[in-house]
Short mmCIF file of C-alpha atoms and ligand atoms in Angstrom, two decimals:
data_model
loop_
_atom_site.label_atom_id
_atom_site.label_comp_id
_atom_site.label_asym_id
_atom_site.label_seq_id
_atom_site.Cartn_x
_atom_site.Cartn_y
_atom_site.Cartn_z
CA MET A 1487 7.76 -9.01 10.23
CA THR A 1488 7.29 -9.68 13.94
CA ALA A 1489 4.37 -7.62 15.12
CA PRO A 1490 4.26 -6.48 18.75
CA LYS A 1491 1.68 -7.93 21.08
CA LEU A 1492 -1.17 -5.40 21.50
CA ALA A 1493 -3.68 -4.97 24.28
CA LEU A 1494 -6.13 -2.53 25.88
CA SER A 1495 -5.63 -1.18 29.38
CA ASP A 1496 -7.43 1.41 31.41
CA ASN A 1497 -4.98 1.21 34.34
CA ALA A 1498 -4.27 4.36 36.27
CA VAL A 1499 -0.76 5.74 35.52
CA THR A 1500 0.58 4.58 38.83
CA ASP A 1501 -0.65 1.03 38.09
CA ILE A 1502 0.95 0.77 34.64
CA THR A 1503 3.41 -2.11 34.27
CA ALA A 1504 5.58 -1.13 31.35
CA ASP A 1505 9.08 0.03 30.60
CA VAL A 1506 8.09 3.17 28.75
CA VAL A 1507 4.92 5.35 28.91
CA VAL A 1508 4.10 7.23 25.63
CA ILE A 1509 2.28 10.56 25.81
CA GLY A 1510 1.50 13.05 23.09
CA THR A 1511 2.37 16.74 22.92
CA VAL A 1512 0.42 19.31 20.94
CA GLN A 1513 1.71 22.61 19.55
CA GLN A 1514 -0.10 25.71 20.71
CA ASP A 1515 -1.06 28.50 18.29
CA GLY A 1516 0.95 31.20 20.07
CA GLY A 1517 4.00 28.99 20.73
CA GLY A 1518 4.67 26.33 23.37
CA PHE A 1519 2.81 23.04 23.71
CA THR A 1520 0.29 21.20 25.82
CA LEU A 1521 -0.03 17.58 26.81
CA ALA A 1522 -2.50 15.37 24.90
CA PRO A 1523 -5.13 13.40 26.85
CA GLY A 1524 -3.45 11.04 29.38
CA GLY A 1525 -0.57 13.49 29.84
CA GLU A 1526 -2.24 15.30 32.74
CA ALA A 1527 -2.16 12.15 34.89
CA VAL A 1528 1.55 11.67 34.12
CA ASP A 1529 2.07 15.37 34.84
CA ALA A 1530 0.42 14.94 38.29
CA VAL A 1531 3.08 12.33 39.09
CA PHE A 1532 5.70 14.91 38.13
CA ASP A 1533 4.01 17.43 40.49
CA GLY A 1534 2.92 19.61 37.51
CA SER A 1535 6.44 20.06 36.22
CA LEU A 1536 6.25 17.81 33.11
CA VAL A 1537 5.82 20.57 30.51
CA ALA A 1538 8.74 22.49 32.04
CA VAL A 1539 10.90 19.36 32.11
CA LEU A 1540 10.10 18.48 28.55
CA THR A 1541 10.68 22.08 27.39
CA SER A 1542 14.12 22.06 29.05
CA LEU A 1543 14.87 18.92 26.99
CA GLY A 1544 13.91 20.66 23.78
CA ALA A 1545 10.29 19.53 23.29
CA THR A 1546 8.02 21.80 21.21
CA GLY A 1547 5.14 19.55 20.25
CA LYS A 1548 6.30 19.51 16.62
CA ALA A 1549 5.03 16.52 14.62
CA GLU A 1550 7.02 13.36 15.16
CA GLU A 1551 9.68 14.80 17.58
CA THR A 1552 10.43 12.38 20.41
CA VAL A 1553 11.84 13.38 23.80
CA LYS A 1554 12.60 10.94 26.61
CA VAL A 1555 12.37 11.77 30.31
CA PRO A 1556 13.52 9.48 33.10
CA THR A 1557 10.87 8.96 35.76
CA LEU A 1558 13.37 8.41 38.63
CA GLY A 1559 11.09 6.09 40.49
CA LYS A 1560 7.90 8.23 40.16
CA LEU A 1561 6.38 5.49 38.00
CA LYS A 1562 7.02 1.74 37.56
CA ALA A 1563 7.99 2.69 33.99
CA GLY A 1564 11.48 4.06 33.89
CA VAL A 1565 10.90 6.41 30.99
CA VAL A 1566 8.24 8.75 29.67
CA LEU A 1567 8.42 9.15 25.84
CA ALA A 1568 6.82 12.37 24.68
CA VAL A 1569 5.99 12.37 20.99
CA GLY A 1570 4.89 15.39 19.00
CA LEU A 1571 1.46 15.38 17.44
CA GLY A 1572 1.88 18.77 15.70
CA LYS A 1573 -0.78 21.40 15.51
CA ALA A 1574 -4.11 21.32 17.42
CA ASP A 1575 -6.55 19.64 16.99
CA PRO A 1576 -4.71 16.46 15.95
CA THR A 1577 -6.29 14.56 12.99
CA PRO A 1578 -6.20 10.74 12.87
CA GLU A 1579 -3.25 11.08 10.45
CA GLN A 1580 -1.31 13.16 12.92
CA VAL A 1581 -1.96 10.48 15.55
CA ARG A 1582 -0.89 7.75 13.16
CA ARG A 1583 2.37 9.56 12.34
CA ALA A 1584 3.14 10.33 15.98
CA ALA A 1585 2.43 6.70 16.92
CA GLY A 1586 4.74 5.64 14.07
CA ALA A 1587 7.49 7.95 15.31
CA SER A 1588 6.99 6.62 18.90
CA ALA A 1589 7.28 3.03 17.68
CA ARG A 1590 10.53 3.82 15.92
CA ALA A 1591 11.83 5.35 19.16
CA LEU A 1592 10.71 2.23 21.13
CA THR A 1593 13.00 -0.17 19.19
CA GLY A 1594 14.31 -2.83 21.58
CA VAL A 1595 11.86 -1.94 24.40
CA LYS A 1596 10.00 -4.93 25.92
CA ARG A 1597 6.78 -3.25 26.91
CA ALA A 1598 5.23 0.15 26.41
CA HIS A 1599 1.98 1.81 27.39
CA SER A 1600 0.63 4.37 24.93
CA PHE A 1601 -1.81 7.20 25.76
CA LEU A 1602 -2.12 8.20 22.07
CA SER A 1603 -5.17 5.91 21.91
CA LEU A 1604 -7.05 8.46 24.06
CA VAL A 1605 -6.85 10.76 20.98
CA ASP A 1606 -7.65 8.04 18.42
CA LEU A 1607 -7.42 4.34 19.17
CA GLN A 1608 -7.49 3.04 15.57
CA ALA A 1609 -4.84 5.54 14.35
CA ALA A 1610 -2.62 4.83 17.40
CA VAL A 1611 -2.71 1.11 16.73
CA GLU A 1612 -2.12 1.43 12.97
CA GLY A 1613 0.77 3.90 13.43
CA THR A 1614 2.41 1.81 16.18
CA VAL A 1615 2.36 -1.40 14.19
CA LEU A 1616 3.46 0.19 10.93
CA GLY A 1617 6.13 2.48 12.44
CA GLY A 1618 7.60 -0.53 14.23
CA TYR A 1619 7.72 -2.59 11.03
CA THR A 1620 11.09 -4.15 10.22
CA PHE A 1621 12.21 -6.53 7.50
CA THR A 1622 15.19 -8.51 8.71
CA GLU A 1623 14.71 -11.73 6.69
CA TYR A 1624 18.07 -11.22 5.00
CA LYS A 1625 20.11 -9.90 7.97
CA SER A 1626 22.53 -12.20 9.78
CA ASP A 1627 21.88 -10.12 12.87
CA ALA A 1628 18.30 -8.92 13.12
CA GLY A 1629 19.15 -6.26 15.74
CA ASP A 1630 16.89 -5.09 18.49
CA GLY A 1631 13.57 -5.54 16.72
CA PRO A 1632 10.34 -3.68 17.36
CA VAL A 1633 8.77 -3.09 20.78
CA GLY A 1634 7.54 -6.42 22.17
CA ARG A 1635 4.17 -5.40 23.60
CA VAL A 1636 2.10 -2.19 23.60
CA ASP A 1637 -0.87 -1.59 25.90
CA PHE A 1638 -3.18 1.17 24.64
CA SER A 1639 -5.05 3.31 27.12
CA ALA A 1640 -8.72 2.41 26.49
CA ALA A 1641 -11.53 0.67 28.29
CA SER A 1642 -11.60 -2.99 27.40
CA ASN A 1643 -15.20 -2.82 26.03
CA LYS A 1644 -16.78 -4.37 22.98
CA ASP A 1645 -16.31 -1.34 20.71
CA ASN A 1646 -12.73 -0.81 21.58
CA LYS A 1647 -11.95 -4.52 21.23
CA ALA A 1648 -13.47 -4.45 17.76
CA THR A 1649 -11.50 -1.34 16.83
CA LEU A 1650 -8.23 -2.91 18.07
CA LYS A 1651 -8.95 -6.03 16.03
CA ALA A 1652 -9.79 -4.19 12.83
CA ALA A 1653 -6.87 -1.78 13.17
CA THR A 1654 -4.49 -4.64 13.76
CA ALA A 1655 -5.84 -6.53 10.69
CA ILE A 1656 -5.45 -3.41 8.49
CA ALA A 1657 -1.88 -2.78 9.73
CA GLU A 1658 -1.01 -6.43 9.20
CA ALA A 1659 -2.32 -6.27 5.60
CA VAL A 1660 -0.06 -3.33 4.90
CA ALA A 1661 2.85 -5.28 6.51
CA THR A 1662 2.10 -8.24 4.27
CA ALA A 1663 2.34 -6.03 1.20
CA ARG A 1664 5.61 -4.54 2.52
CA ASP A 1665 7.04 -8.04 3.10
CA LEU A 1666 6.30 -9.03 -0.47
CA ILE A 1667 7.78 -5.84 -1.88
CA ASN A 1668 10.89 -6.08 0.29
CA THR A 1669 11.61 -9.67 -0.75
CA PRO A 1670 14.37 -9.42 -3.30
CA PRO A 1671 13.64 -10.27 -6.94
CA ASN A 1672 15.86 -13.34 -6.96
CA ASP A 1673 13.52 -14.90 -4.43
CA LEU A 1674 10.29 -13.22 -5.40
CA TYR A 1675 9.73 -14.08 -9.11
CA PRO A 1676 6.43 -14.88 -10.89
CA ALA A 1677 6.10 -18.55 -9.78
CA SER A 1678 7.20 -17.91 -6.16
CA PHE A 1679 5.04 -14.79 -5.86
CA ALA A 1680 2.07 -16.74 -7.23
CA GLU A 1681 2.74 -19.48 -4.65
CA ARG A 1682 2.87 -16.96 -1.78
CA ALA A 1683 -0.31 -15.27 -2.96
CA ALA A 1684 -2.08 -18.64 -3.25
CA LYS A 1685 -0.90 -19.60 0.28
CA LEU A 1686 -2.18 -16.34 1.73
CA GLY A 1687 -5.47 -16.78 -0.19
CA GLU A 1688 -5.96 -20.37 1.03
CA ALA A 1689 -5.24 -19.47 4.61
CA ALA A 1690 -7.98 -16.79 4.36
CA GLY A 1691 -10.49 -19.22 2.83
CA LEU A 1692 -10.45 -17.66 -0.63
CA THR A 1693 -11.02 -19.43 -3.96
CA VAL A 1694 -7.59 -19.55 -5.60
CA GLU A 1695 -6.72 -19.99 -9.21
CA VAL A 1696 -3.18 -19.79 -10.74
CA LEU A 1697 -2.60 -19.82 -14.48
CA ASP A 1698 0.93 -20.92 -15.48
CA GLU A 1699 2.53 -20.12 -18.81
CA LYS A 1700 0.77 -23.02 -20.54
CA ALA A 1701 -2.65 -21.94 -19.27
CA LEU A 1702 -1.82 -18.36 -20.22
CA ARG A 1703 -1.02 -19.47 -23.79
CA LYS A 1704 -4.19 -21.50 -23.98
CA GLY A 1705 -6.19 -18.59 -22.72
CA GLY A 1706 -4.69 -16.04 -25.11
CA TYR A 1707 -3.06 -13.74 -22.57
CA GLY A 1708 -0.76 -12.06 -25.08
CA GLY A 1709 0.15 -9.07 -22.89
CA ILE A 1710 1.37 -11.08 -19.93
CA LEU A 1711 3.15 -13.66 -22.20
CA GLY A 1712 4.83 -10.97 -24.27
CA VAL A 1713 6.18 -9.06 -21.29
CA GLY A 1714 7.23 -12.27 -19.58
CA SER A 1715 8.91 -13.81 -22.62
CA GLY A 1716 12.40 -12.42 -21.87
CA SER A 1717 12.79 -14.07 -18.50
CA SER A 1718 13.58 -17.71 -17.68
CA ARG A 1719 11.11 -17.23 -14.84
CA LEU A 1720 7.79 -17.55 -16.70
CA PRO A 1721 4.75 -15.43 -15.97
CA ARG A 1722 1.63 -16.19 -13.98
CA LEU A 1723 -1.93 -14.93 -13.49
CA VAL A 1724 -3.31 -15.34 -9.97
CA ARG A 1725 -7.01 -14.99 -9.10
CA LEU A 1726 -8.16 -14.71 -5.51
CA ALA A 1727 -11.89 -14.58 -4.95
CA TYR A 1728 -13.71 -13.77 -1.71
CA LYS A 1729 -17.52 -13.97 -1.33
CA GLY A 1730 -18.76 -12.38 1.84
CA PRO A 1731 -21.98 -12.99 3.75
CA LYS A 1732 -24.89 -11.15 2.10
CA ALA A 1733 -22.54 -9.79 -0.57
CA SER A 1734 -24.25 -6.67 -1.93
CA LYS A 1735 -21.71 -5.47 -4.48
CA LYS A 1736 -18.94 -7.09 -6.53
CA VAL A 1737 -15.53 -5.34 -6.61
CA ALA A 1738 -12.72 -6.31 -8.97
CA LEU A 1739 -9.19 -5.56 -7.87
CA VAL A 1740 -6.26 -5.62 -10.27
CA GLY A 1741 -2.58 -4.94 -9.41
CA LYS A 1742 0.62 -4.72 -11.45
CA GLY A 1743 2.96 -7.58 -10.61
CA ILE A 1744 6.31 -6.98 -12.34
CA THR A 1745 8.71 -8.77 -10.00
CA PHE A 1746 11.58 -6.89 -11.57
CA ASP A 1747 11.59 -4.25 -14.30
CA THR A 1748 14.80 -3.89 -16.25
CA GLY A 1749 12.93 -2.20 -19.04
CA GLY A 1750 13.55 -5.22 -21.27
CA ILE A 1751 15.13 -4.51 -24.66
CA SER A 1752 14.30 -0.82 -24.11
CA ILE A 1753 16.60 -1.20 -21.13
CA LYS A 1754 16.71 1.24 -18.20
CA PRO A 1755 19.82 3.09 -17.05
CA ALA A 1756 21.78 1.47 -14.22
CA ALA A 1757 21.14 4.19 -11.63
CA ASN A 1758 18.58 3.10 -9.00
CA MET A 1759 17.42 0.09 -11.14
CA ASP A 1760 17.42 -1.92 -7.90
CA GLU A 1761 14.27 -0.02 -6.92
CA MET A 1762 12.41 -1.87 -9.63
CA THR A 1763 12.17 -4.74 -7.14
CA SER A 1764 9.14 -2.74 -6.08
CA ASP A 1765 7.40 -2.89 -9.47
CA MET A 1766 5.03 -5.48 -8.03
CA SER A 1767 3.68 -3.19 -5.31
CA GLY A 1768 0.25 -2.91 -6.96
CA ALA A 1769 -0.05 -6.73 -7.01
CA ALA A 1770 1.19 -6.97 -3.35
CA ALA A 1771 -1.47 -4.39 -2.34
CA VAL A 1772 -4.45 -6.12 -3.99
CA VAL A 1773 -3.42 -9.55 -2.66
CA ALA A 1774 -3.22 -8.06 0.83
CA ALA A 1775 -6.51 -6.25 0.34
CA VAL A 1776 -8.60 -9.21 -0.73
CA VAL A 1777 -7.19 -11.26 2.16
CA LEU A 1778 -8.06 -8.36 4.48
CA ALA A 1779 -11.61 -8.19 3.06
CA ALA A 1780 -12.04 -11.81 4.11
CA LYS A 1781 -10.56 -11.21 7.52
CA LEU A 1782 -12.85 -8.28 8.20
CA LYS A 1783 -15.81 -10.24 6.65
CA PHE A 1784 -16.89 -7.36 4.39
CA PRO A 1785 -20.37 -7.99 2.97
CA LEU A 1786 -18.99 -7.87 -0.56
CA GLU A 1787 -17.71 -10.04 -3.29
CA VAL A 1788 -14.03 -9.14 -3.98
CA ILE A 1789 -12.02 -10.76 -6.74
CA ALA A 1790 -8.32 -9.96 -7.22
CA THR A 1791 -6.86 -10.55 -10.62
CA VAL A 1792 -3.09 -10.39 -10.44
CA PRO A 1793 -0.80 -10.56 -13.55
CA ILE A 1794 2.84 -11.40 -12.65
CA ALA A 1795 5.87 -11.27 -14.93
CA GLU A 1796 9.52 -10.35 -14.96
CA ASN A 1797 10.62 -7.79 -17.59
CA MET A 1798 14.06 -8.92 -18.80
CA PRO A 1799 16.20 -8.44 -21.95
CA SER A 1800 17.29 -11.63 -23.67
CA GLY A 1801 17.20 -13.57 -26.88
CA THR A 1802 13.63 -14.57 -26.19
CA SER A 1803 12.37 -11.09 -25.16
CA TYR A 1804 9.54 -9.23 -26.84
CA ARG A 1805 10.87 -6.30 -28.74
CA PRO A 1806 9.98 -2.82 -29.96
CA GLY A 1807 7.99 -3.36 -33.15
CA ASP A 1808 6.23 -6.49 -31.95
CA VAL A 1809 2.43 -6.64 -32.13
CA LEU A 1810 0.77 -8.47 -29.26
CA THR A 1811 -2.73 -9.86 -29.30
CA MET A 1812 -4.14 -9.18 -25.90
CA TYR A 1813 -6.62 -11.24 -23.93
CA GLY A 1814 -9.99 -10.40 -25.53
CA GLY A 1815 -8.48 -9.87 -28.97
CA LYS A 1816 -7.31 -6.22 -29.14
CA THR A 1817 -3.87 -5.82 -30.80
CA VAL A 1818 -1.11 -3.60 -29.41
CA GLU A 1819 2.04 -2.39 -31.14
CA VAL A 1820 4.96 -2.35 -28.71
CA LEU A 1821 7.00 0.74 -29.24
CA ASN A 1822 8.80 0.60 -25.91
CA THR A 1823 9.25 -2.60 -23.88
CA ASP A 1824 9.67 -0.47 -20.72
CA ALA A 1825 5.98 0.43 -20.91
CA GLU A 1826 5.25 -3.14 -19.84
CA GLY A 1827 2.91 -2.63 -16.86
CA ARG A 1828 0.01 -1.50 -19.04
CA LEU A 1829 0.41 -4.61 -21.21
CA ILE A 1830 0.03 -7.09 -18.33
CA LEU A 1831 -2.72 -4.96 -16.80
CA ALA A 1832 -4.70 -4.85 -20.03
CA ASP A 1833 -4.99 -8.67 -20.02
CA ALA A 1834 -5.91 -8.66 -16.34
CA ILE A 1835 -8.48 -5.84 -16.71
CA VAL A 1836 -10.28 -7.66 -19.54
CA ARG A 1837 -10.31 -10.88 -17.51
CA ALA A 1838 -11.59 -9.00 -14.42
CA GLY A 1839 -14.34 -7.46 -16.54
CA GLU A 1840 -15.67 -10.91 -17.38
CA ASP A 1841 -16.84 -11.25 -13.78
CA ASN A 1842 -19.24 -8.31 -14.33
CA PRO A 1843 -18.12 -6.36 -11.28
CA ASP A 1844 -19.85 -3.20 -10.03
CA TYR A 1845 -16.50 -1.51 -9.48
CA LEU A 1846 -12.94 -1.97 -10.66
CA ILE A 1847 -9.96 -0.71 -8.57
CA GLU A 1848 -6.62 -1.19 -10.29
CA THR A 1849 -3.26 -0.06 -8.94
CA ALA A 1850 0.23 0.00 -10.34
CA THR A 1851 3.75 1.50 -10.13
CA LEU A 1852 3.02 2.53 -13.66
CA THR A 1853 4.85 5.67 -14.72
CA GLY A 1854 7.84 7.78 -13.79
CA ALA A 1855 5.65 10.63 -14.95
CA GLN A 1856 3.46 10.09 -11.82
CA VAL A 1857 6.49 10.92 -9.66
CA VAL A 1858 7.33 13.94 -11.77
CA ALA A 1859 3.76 15.28 -11.54
CA LEU A 1860 2.87 14.55 -7.90
CA GLY A 1861 6.11 13.62 -6.13
CA LYS A 1862 7.00 10.59 -4.08
CA ARG A 1863 4.10 10.71 -1.61
CA THR A 1864 1.00 11.48 -3.60
CA ALA A 1865 -0.64 8.87 -5.88
CA GLY A 1866 -2.40 9.88 -9.12
CA VAL A 1867 -5.96 8.60 -9.47
CA MET A 1868 -7.63 8.31 -12.89
CA GLY A 1869 -10.84 6.63 -14.04
CA SER A 1870 -14.57 7.22 -14.29
CA ASP A 1871 -15.32 10.70 -12.86
CA ASP A 1872 -17.35 9.85 -9.75
CA PHE A 1873 -15.50 6.77 -8.60
CA ARG A 1874 -12.11 8.43 -9.28
CA ASP A 1875 -13.02 11.35 -7.05
CA ARG A 1876 -14.38 9.00 -4.40
CA VAL A 1877 -11.21 6.91 -4.31
CA ALA A 1878 -8.93 9.97 -4.31
CA GLY A 1879 -10.93 11.51 -1.43
CA ILE A 1880 -10.72 8.27 0.59
CA GLY A 1881 -6.97 8.10 -0.06
CA GLN A 1882 -6.56 11.64 1.34
CA ALA A 1883 -8.75 10.72 4.31
CA VAL A 1884 -6.76 7.72 5.34
CA GLY A 1885 -3.41 9.49 4.99
CA GLU A 1886 -2.37 7.85 1.77
CA ASN A 1887 -2.32 11.01 -0.24
CA ALA A 1888 -4.00 10.73 -3.64
CA TRP A 1889 -5.07 13.25 -6.24
CA ALA A 1890 -7.62 13.00 -9.02
CA MET A 1891 -6.06 13.38 -12.51
CA PRO A 1892 -7.77 13.74 -15.95
CA LEU A 1893 -7.70 11.52 -18.98
CA PRO A 1894 -7.44 13.99 -21.88
CA ASP A 1895 -8.87 12.70 -25.18
CA GLU A 1896 -6.02 13.94 -27.36
CA LEU A 1897 -3.67 11.54 -25.54
CA ARG A 1898 -5.79 8.64 -26.80
CA SER A 1899 -5.23 9.60 -30.43
CA ASP A 1900 -1.52 9.92 -29.65
CA LEU A 1901 -1.66 6.17 -28.93
CA ASP A 1902 -2.90 5.38 -32.48
CA SER A 1903 -0.76 2.78 -34.16
CA ARG A 1904 0.25 2.40 -37.80
CA VAL A 1905 -0.28 -1.38 -37.72
CA ALA A 1906 -2.31 -2.37 -34.63
CA ASP A 1907 -5.35 -1.19 -32.68
CA LEU A 1908 -3.18 0.94 -30.50
CA ALA A 1909 0.42 1.49 -29.47
CA ASN A 1910 1.75 1.06 -25.93
CA VAL A 1911 3.30 4.55 -25.78
CA THR A 1912 2.73 7.96 -27.36
CA GLY A 1913 5.51 9.50 -29.45
CA HIS A 1914 6.21 12.21 -26.84
CA ARG A 1915 6.84 12.61 -23.11
CA TRP A 1916 3.93 14.90 -22.21
CA GLY A 1917 1.36 13.71 -19.66
CA GLY A 1918 2.89 10.27 -19.38
CA MET A 1919 0.83 9.24 -16.37
CA LEU A 1920 -2.39 10.22 -18.19
CA ALA A 1921 -1.37 8.56 -21.44
CA ALA A 1922 -0.90 5.29 -19.47
CA GLY A 1923 -4.38 5.87 -18.03
CA GLN A 1924 -5.80 6.35 -21.56
CA PHE A 1925 -4.15 3.10 -22.64
CA LEU A 1926 -5.80 1.18 -19.70
CA LYS A 1927 -9.20 2.81 -20.39
CA GLU A 1928 -9.27 0.96 -23.75
CA PHE A 1929 -9.57 -2.31 -21.86
CA VAL A 1930 -12.09 -1.26 -19.22
CA PRO A 1931 -15.63 -2.43 -20.02
CA ASP A 1932 -17.90 0.51 -21.07
CA GLY A 1933 -19.89 2.00 -18.25
CA LEU A 1934 -17.93 0.22 -15.46
CA GLU A 1935 -17.04 2.47 -12.49
CA TRP A 1936 -13.26 2.22 -12.25
CA ALA A 1937 -10.25 3.83 -10.60
CA HIS A 1938 -6.64 3.49 -11.68
CA ILE A 1939 -4.22 4.42 -8.88
CA ASP A 1940 -0.66 5.12 -10.08
CA VAL A 1941 1.62 4.64 -7.02
CA ALA A 1942 5.04 4.77 -8.82
CA GLY A 1943 6.29 7.21 -6.17
CA PRO A 1944 4.31 6.31 -2.98
CA ALA A 1945 4.79 2.54 -3.15
CA TYR A 1946 8.47 2.66 -2.24
CA ASN A 1947 10.29 4.83 0.29
CA SER A 1948 13.93 5.22 -0.92
CA GLY A 1949 14.69 7.86 1.77
CA GLY A 1950 14.76 7.67 5.53
CA PRO A 1951 11.76 6.64 7.63
CA PHE A 1952 9.04 9.20 8.48
CA GLY A 1953 5.87 8.89 10.53
CA TYR A 1954 4.76 5.26 10.23
CA THR A 1955 6.45 4.84 6.81
CA THR A 1956 9.59 2.71 7.06
CA ARG A 1957 12.26 2.33 4.43
CA GLY A 1958 11.51 0.22 1.34
CA GLY A 1959 8.02 -0.97 0.45
CA THR A 1960 5.26 1.21 1.96
CA GLY A 1961 2.22 -0.92 1.36
CA VAL A 1962 0.45 2.03 -0.30
CA PRO A 1963 -2.42 1.87 -1.39
CA VAL A 1964 -3.64 -1.06 0.82
CA ARG A 1965 -5.42 1.22 3.27
CA THR A 1966 -7.06 3.27 0.45
CA ILE A 1967 -8.42 0.03 -1.07
CA ALA A 1968 -9.55 -1.29 2.27
CA ALA A 1969 -11.35 1.98 3.14
CA THR A 1970 -12.97 2.08 -0.34
CA LEU A 1971 -14.22 -1.47 0.16
CA ALA A 1972 -15.58 -0.52 3.55
CA ASP A 1973 -17.27 2.51 1.96
CA ILE A 1974 -18.82 0.43 -0.78
CA ALA A 1975 -20.07 -2.11 1.78
CA GLU A 1976 -21.75 0.67 3.71
CA ASN A 1977 -23.04 3.00 0.94
CA GLY A 1978 -23.12 0.87 -2.16
N1 BES B 3021 7.90 0.59 -13.50
C1 BES B 3021 8.11 1.72 -14.34
C2 BES B 3021 7.52 2.99 -13.69
C3 BES B 3021 8.28 3.50 -12.45
C4 BES B 3021 9.17 4.47 -12.56
C5 BES B 3021 7.93 2.98 -11.19
C6 BES B 3021 9.80 4.99 -11.41
C7 BES B 3021 8.52 3.48 -10.07
C8 BES B 3021 9.46 4.47 -10.15
C9 BES B 3021 7.32 1.52 -15.65
O1 BES B 3021 7.25 0.20 -16.07
C10 BES B 3021 8.07 2.28 -16.68
O2 BES B 3021 9.21 1.94 -16.94
N2 BES B 3021 7.38 3.28 -17.26
C11 BES B 3021 8.02 4.10 -18.30
C12 BES B 3021 6.95 4.33 -19.34
C13 BES B 3021 7.55 5.02 -20.54
C14 BES B 3021 8.45 4.07 -21.32
C15 BES B 3021 6.41 5.43 -21.41
C16 BES B 3021 8.44 5.41 -17.66
O3 BES B 3021 7.74 5.93 -16.77
O4 BES B 3021 9.53 5.89 -17.94
MN1 MN B 3022 8.95 -0.32 -17.24
ZN1 ZN B 3023 7.36 -1.24 -14.67
#
């Protein structure tokens, strides 16, 4: 993506050099709307008529509505863009969404000045960058592109500069994940994904290790090799390690990296199979998150372990009935080759456990059952009780909706296998998201605080854009992981 140039400015309205000035509107309880901070100065230029003018153009303050008003020479900027924040008092998420909607309305504009930062600077920056995200790598004509530069109303002091820098880094990490997800599977396959991850890691000063198929065989990574065996593009395991100054805690990150999921021999139906290009969203998120941890210099040790494979049907594929010996020695009977994510994750989780981390955060587009249970915009979080609730709460707080889910014991016995230590699926369709969680739990070291975030729905937006979420890869749950790392850095 090409990110806009971002800056701080506390210029008075009449001194603003920009093409468009962005102000917020807020719905009133009894109907009507008011102007968010910054709006009163613009209103003064309009001789107090701005609310009336906006109302006549249909403005209501409703979340994400955008209404443009020409300034007719009253300002240097030719246009005022009013964006709805929704109900009072706006939360950071409301600001982020309004900023996202404003960025989408600013497509092709050279320079804008946003007053949304007077409500919340960090949210305004994140929403503006993410809402303006485009992926045009494969377009002959890239079109107008996002707004070229945005100045945010804020004093250019130390605190605000730090906030701008951090918010930009967070938004760029999300954009990095989106770029990886949006790269089509003929170009993003295990070796090329591993290479891009390694490059990102090296640029951030991380310790990088890539295991190719030979090294995987030598190491005994039966899950990754089994799933990857059907593709001519052989699997990889990437490890990216960051050690911060005065690292207090060690956090392991694991993310599912299936570069394309056909289902394998248990092949998927044709409808919407193209969306399985996003089956590496968990991997993209943890790669982006460990790079971000280094950029923000978190006082932590963060190690991402990223298993990458392509799930294809062929004469060399693994098959239903196969028994795989996983990294660490547990055996798994494969009853459905489409339940492949848990197999590559099991190897990676065991490997990550060898680092003796204090916490494990693992994320995956793991089950269709997640989407059935919670819909397209709310992730399911499973794991050890306290950490699960902590991560789900942080997800809600940063606007990446997440909900704690249980791991019922009876689903574990439903994974019992006739021949092996366990099977990769139960014999029924009930609680599919939780059964997958139970499978993963088998591979998590006893007593380790862990969270499994199933983002099958939230990782990919197959509908139209909304708020700061564009079409295609969303980058969820990068911000949840980033905020959890920040929380661990601060509170242990
Ligand atoms: N990658 C899919 C899960 C998925 C479904 C992600 C929809 C995003 C949107 C996963 O590998 C899968 O196929 N899971 C199976 C598991 C089943 C065979 C137990 C599923 O959910 O159907
Ligand atoms: Mn699958
Ligand atoms: Zn999958």
